[in-house]
Tab-separated table of C-alpha atoms and ligand atoms in Angstrom:
chain	number	residue	atom	x	y	z
L	5	PRO	CA	122.842	94.210	75.118
L	6	ASN	CA	124.763	95.052	71.990
L	7	PRO	CA	124.331	92.009	69.711
L	8	LEU	CA	127.557	92.853	67.950
L	9	PRO	CA	129.954	93.663	70.778
L	10	PHE	CA	132.962	93.274	68.504
L	11	ILE	CA	131.786	96.040	66.210
L	12	LYS	CA	132.914	98.924	68.306
L	13	PRO	CA	135.513	101.598	67.801
L	14	PRO	CA	138.866	100.024	68.777
L	15	ILE	CA	140.580	103.365	69.104
L	16	ALA	CA	139.526	106.904	69.767
L	17	LEU	CA	137.819	108.116	66.612
L	18	PRO	CA	137.610	111.581	65.138
L	19	PRO	CA	134.095	112.839	64.403
L	20	PRO	CA	132.608	111.245	61.252
L	21	SER	CA	133.430	112.650	57.848
L	22	THR	CA	136.396	114.723	58.814
L	23	SER	CA	139.357	113.540	56.794
L	24	PRO	CA	142.229	115.372	58.445
L	25	PRO	CA	144.855	117.072	56.328
L	26	ALA	CA	147.610	114.609	55.485
L	27	HIS	CA	150.161	116.713	57.365
L	28	ASP	CA	148.463	115.672	60.631
L	29	GLU	CA	149.341	112.015	59.922
L	30	PRO	CA	152.507	110.377	61.316
L	31	PRO	CA	155.600	110.761	59.093
L	32	THR	CA	155.554	107.123	57.887
L	33	ILE	CA	151.970	107.574	56.693
L	34	GLN	CA	152.777	110.886	55.030
L	35	THR	CA	155.586	109.210	53.114
L	36	LEU	CA	153.273	106.434	51.950
L	37	LEU	CA	150.561	108.917	50.924
L	38	ALA	CA	153.074	110.859	48.840
L	39	ARG	CA	154.629	107.750	47.248
L	40	LEU	CA	151.273	106.358	46.184
L	41	HIS	CA	149.853	109.786	45.222
L	42	MET	CA	146.925	109.268	47.563
L	43	ARG	CA	144.305	111.845	48.521
L	44	PRO	CA	141.360	111.850	50.921
L	45	HIS	CA	138.453	109.632	49.883
L	46	THR	CA	134.877	110.804	50.467
L	47	GLU	CA	134.223	107.429	52.175
L	48	GLY	CA	136.999	108.174	54.701
L	49	GLY	CA	140.610	107.061	54.349
L	50	TYR	CA	142.778	107.855	51.339
L	51	PHE	CA	142.971	106.476	47.807
L	52	SER	CA	144.599	106.722	44.417
L	53	GLU	CA	143.477	105.183	41.170
L	54	ALA	CA	146.290	102.885	40.105
L	55	HIS	CA	144.736	101.648	36.857
L	56	ARG	CA	141.697	102.271	34.666
L	57	ASP	CA	141.378	99.974	31.658
L	58	SER	CA	140.607	102.373	28.805
L	59	ARG	CA	138.550	99.820	26.892
L	60	LEU	CA	134.787	100.338	27.140
L	61	VAL	CA	132.005	97.781	27.534
L	62	PRO	CA	128.232	98.338	27.434
L	63	SER	CA	126.929	99.218	30.900
L	64	PRO	CA	125.144	96.274	32.548
L	65	TYR	CA	123.429	98.701	34.961
L	66	PRO	CA	120.311	100.886	34.899
L	67	ALA	CA	120.611	104.213	33.081
L	68	THR	CA	119.776	106.133	36.279
L	69	PRO	CA	122.274	106.863	39.079
L	70	ALA	CA	122.388	104.567	42.117
L	71	SER	CA	121.396	107.624	44.186
L	72	GLY	CA	119.904	110.573	42.305
L	73	SER	CA	120.484	113.000	45.162
L	74	GLN	CA	124.087	111.933	45.751
L	75	TRP	CA	124.843	112.088	42.007
L	76	ALA	CA	123.308	115.562	41.825
L	77	ALA	CA	125.574	116.673	44.665
L	78	ALA	CA	128.740	115.055	43.213
L	79	THR	CA	131.699	117.222	42.223
L	80	ALA	CA	132.737	117.596	38.578
L	81	GLU	CA	135.777	115.452	39.380
L	82	GLN	CA	133.647	112.679	40.832
L	83	LYS	CA	131.381	112.757	37.787
L	84	ARG	CA	134.469	112.508	35.523
L	85	GLU	CA	134.484	114.652	32.425
L	86	GLY	CA	132.846	112.969	29.445
L	87	PHE	CA	131.216	110.210	31.516
L	88	ASP	CA	128.682	108.360	29.352
L	89	PRO	CA	126.259	106.298	31.489
L	90	SER	CA	125.697	103.809	28.652
L	91	VAL	CA	129.260	102.414	28.897
L	92	ARG	CA	131.864	101.503	31.540
L	93	ASN	CA	135.607	101.010	31.558
L	94	VAL	CA	136.510	97.315	31.640
L	95	SER	CA	137.996	97.623	35.150
L	96	THR	CA	139.530	99.993	37.685
L	97	THR	CA	141.987	99.370	40.499
L	98	VAL	CA	142.711	101.666	43.435
L	99	PHE	CA	144.966	101.732	46.435
L	100	TYR	CA	142.921	102.406	49.577
L	101	LEU	CA	144.438	103.304	52.937
L	102	LEU	CA	142.971	103.694	56.433
L	103	THR	CA	145.166	105.590	58.853
L	104	PRO	CA	145.180	106.566	62.538
L	105	GLY	CA	143.979	110.014	61.405
L	106	SER	CA	141.248	108.640	59.099
L	107	PRO	CA	140.451	105.161	60.446
L	108	VAL	CA	136.926	104.536	59.082
L	109	GLY	CA	135.491	103.812	55.641
L	110	PHE	CA	131.789	104.611	56.048
L	111	PHE	CA	128.932	102.398	54.802
L	112	HIS	CA	128.412	102.591	51.039
L	113	ARG	CA	127.771	100.263	48.144
L	114	ASN	CA	128.710	99.921	44.507
L	115	ARG	CA	126.810	98.173	41.736
L	116	GLY	CA	129.792	96.029	40.767
L	117	ALA	CA	131.681	93.461	42.829
L	118	THR	CA	134.964	94.587	44.376
L	119	VAL	CA	137.968	92.276	44.733
L	120	HIS	CA	140.162	93.354	47.670
L	121	THR	CA	143.798	92.422	48.301
L	122	LEU	CA	145.506	93.400	51.557
L	123	HIS	CA	149.074	94.666	51.434
L	124	ARG	CA	149.652	95.628	55.061
L	125	GLY	CA	147.940	96.367	58.353
L	126	ARG	CA	144.701	95.069	59.873
L	127	GLY	CA	141.079	96.079	59.677
L	128	ARG	CA	137.527	94.891	60.281
L	129	TYR	CA	134.941	94.816	57.512
L	130	VAL	CA	131.183	94.888	58.074
L	131	VAL	CA	128.923	93.868	55.177
L	132	ILE	CA	125.133	94.121	55.250
L	133	HIS	CA	123.321	91.433	53.276
L	134	PRO	CA	119.798	92.844	52.991
L	135	GLY	CA	116.860	90.576	53.813
L	136	SER	CA	115.300	89.119	50.691
L	137	ARG	CA	111.720	88.107	49.952
L	138	GLY	CA	112.841	84.530	49.474
L	139	ARG	CA	113.120	81.746	52.008
L	140	ASP	CA	115.297	83.694	54.440
L	141	ARG	CA	113.887	87.170	54.855
L	142	ARG	CA	116.179	88.247	57.623
L	143	VAL	CA	119.024	90.643	57.113
L	144	ARG	CA	122.479	89.171	57.728
L	145	ILE	CA	125.392	91.184	59.058
L	146	GLU	CA	128.756	89.749	58.133
L	147	SER	CA	131.939	90.893	59.809
L	148	PHE	CA	135.496	89.674	59.373
L	149	VAL	CA	139.027	90.730	60.166
L	150	VAL	CA	141.478	91.303	57.351
L	151	GLY	CA	145.160	90.878	58.115
L	152	LEU	CA	148.252	88.890	57.268
L	153	ASP	CA	148.060	86.418	60.198
L	154	ARG	CA	146.355	83.486	58.534
L	155	ALA	CA	146.707	81.285	61.639
L	156	ARG	CA	144.358	83.697	63.434
L	157	GLY	CA	141.799	83.360	60.686
L	158	GLU	CA	142.617	86.698	59.144
L	159	THR	CA	142.105	86.956	55.419
L	160	GLN	CA	144.233	88.709	52.830
L	161	ARG	CA	141.825	88.529	49.885
L	162	TRP	CA	138.051	89.022	49.942
L	163	VAL	CA	135.216	90.000	47.648
L	164	VAL	CA	132.262	92.258	48.399
L	165	GLU	CA	129.444	91.643	45.979
L	166	GLY	CA	127.721	94.460	44.168
L	167	GLY	CA	124.714	95.916	45.972
L	168	LYS	CA	125.975	95.070	49.484
L	169	TYR	CA	126.688	97.902	51.904
L	170	LYS	CA	130.178	97.734	53.368
L	171	ALA	CA	132.046	99.653	56.048
L	172	THR	CA	135.532	99.146	57.413
L	173	PHE	CA	137.708	100.362	60.252
L	174	LEU	CA	141.335	100.204	61.244
L	175	LEU	CA	142.434	97.663	63.873
L	176	PRO	CA	145.550	97.807	66.064
L	177	ASP	CA	148.707	96.057	64.902
L	178	LEU	CA	149.649	92.792	66.621
L	179	ASP	CA	152.680	92.742	68.900
L	180	GLN	CA	155.275	89.958	69.077
L	181	ASN	CA	153.036	87.912	71.397
L	182	GLY	CA	150.170	88.141	68.958
L	183	GLU	CA	148.276	90.586	71.195
L	184	GLU	CA	146.569	93.647	69.830
L	185	GLY	CA	148.697	96.659	70.657
L	186	ALA	CA	147.619	100.246	71.074
L	187	THR	CA	148.716	101.542	67.686
L	188	SER	CA	148.115	101.002	63.979
L	189	GLY	CA	151.214	102.810	62.897
L	190	GLU	CA	151.379	101.691	59.294
L	191	GLY	CA	147.667	101.907	58.527
L	192	MET	CA	145.715	99.334	56.485
L	193	LEU	CA	146.599	99.305	52.795
L	194	VAL	CA	144.490	97.394	50.271
L	195	SER	CA	144.074	97.231	46.508
L	196	GLU	CA	140.514	97.156	45.193
L	197	THR	CA	139.529	96.118	41.678
L	198	VAL	CA	136.021	96.793	40.378
L	199	MET	CA	134.695	95.178	37.169
L	200	PRO	CA	133.290	96.863	35.182
L	201	GLY	CA	135.145	99.969	36.290
L	202	PHE	CA	134.191	102.279	39.138
L	203	GLU	CA	131.897	105.244	38.517
L	204	PHE	CA	130.385	107.549	41.105
L	205	PHE	CA	127.137	107.019	39.150
L	206	ASP	CA	127.070	103.446	40.578
L	207	HIS	CA	128.061	104.452	44.123
L	208	GLU	CA	125.735	105.112	47.040
L	209	PHE	CA	126.409	106.045	50.648
L	210	LEU	CA	124.090	104.450	53.185
L	211	GLU	CA	121.980	107.265	54.534
L	212	GLY	CA	121.446	107.281	58.287
L	213	THR	CA	117.678	107.390	57.860
L	214	LYS	CA	117.816	104.050	55.999
L	215	LEU	CA	119.954	102.109	58.474
L	216	GLU	CA	117.202	101.144	60.905
L	217	GLY	CA	114.867	99.955	58.140
L	218	LEU	CA	117.673	97.804	56.797
L	219	VAL	CA	119.016	96.175	59.971
L	220	GLY	CA	116.415	96.843	62.688
L	221	ARG	CA	116.613	99.127	65.713
L	222	GLU	CA	118.973	97.123	67.899
L	223	TRP	CA	121.662	96.676	65.280
L	224	ALA	CA	121.193	100.212	64.004
L	225	GLY	CA	122.259	101.400	67.463
L	226	GLY	CA	125.499	99.433	67.231
L	227	LEU	CA	126.320	100.323	63.636
L	228	GLY	CA	125.407	104.008	63.519
L	229	TRP	CA	128.984	105.135	64.074
L	230	LEU	CA	129.875	103.539	60.697
L	231	VAL	CA	127.390	105.748	58.816
L	232	LYS	CA	128.806	108.901	57.264
L	233	GLY	CA	127.385	111.859	59.155
F	29	LIG	N1	136.862	107.974	42.661
F	29	LIG	C1	136.278	108.166	43.869
F	29	LIG	N2	136.187	107.020	44.524
F	29	LIG	C2	136.717	106.085	43.739
F	29	LIG	C3	136.889	104.698	43.896
F	29	LIG	O1	136.545	104.108	44.913
F	29	LIG	N3	137.448	104.052	42.847
F	29	LIG	C4	137.851	104.693	41.723
F	29	LIG	N4	138.400	103.972	40.738
F	29	LIG	N5	137.696	105.981	41.556
F	29	LIG	C5	137.132	106.672	42.565
């Protein structure tokens, strides 16, 4: 049996890694994308950088990229012109949006912690806490719903620590009876702040070949659809 029955696609999903052109989104989403100057994110969904603190601090991270192969394959834009791996911006903040056309943010991790604040919509987050060599060696899979209905236990602010793999997917809106409907018309909009600031150098997608070693075979079967193909 699937040990994580709640981690399943709630709506019909497009094949992984295809961010559809924005003009395939519903009109309300297109308006939001244009207003917030958002573009497709390589993790899935859409984003725009709202703020990058121009002040620099010494990098607290290793001088080598989080994933050498992914850094080598990064675009010039992702690498950011003039990027100096010995320093980081003090902080960055982005808008991030999941939509009916691009409803999944695939598993990845950053070196820094990310503070998330939900503006609208609902989603489920899945965070992998790798097994350690300490007292509790077992991997832990955390999953929670983000939304504005606090009485249901939904949360509007959450933090994902650096080094933890996270994935997220869009959930249906609630109707007037508090039941999940069939649509997620407005998408899920969050702000994410990373300190020190985001760099692709510190970013790593979870590769499919690593999933089973991380979470074991049974869970890997249930979580594979959240790995970027
Ligand atoms: N460029 C590509 N992805 C990101 C991200 O998640 N945050 C920021 N600030 N810039 C990015």
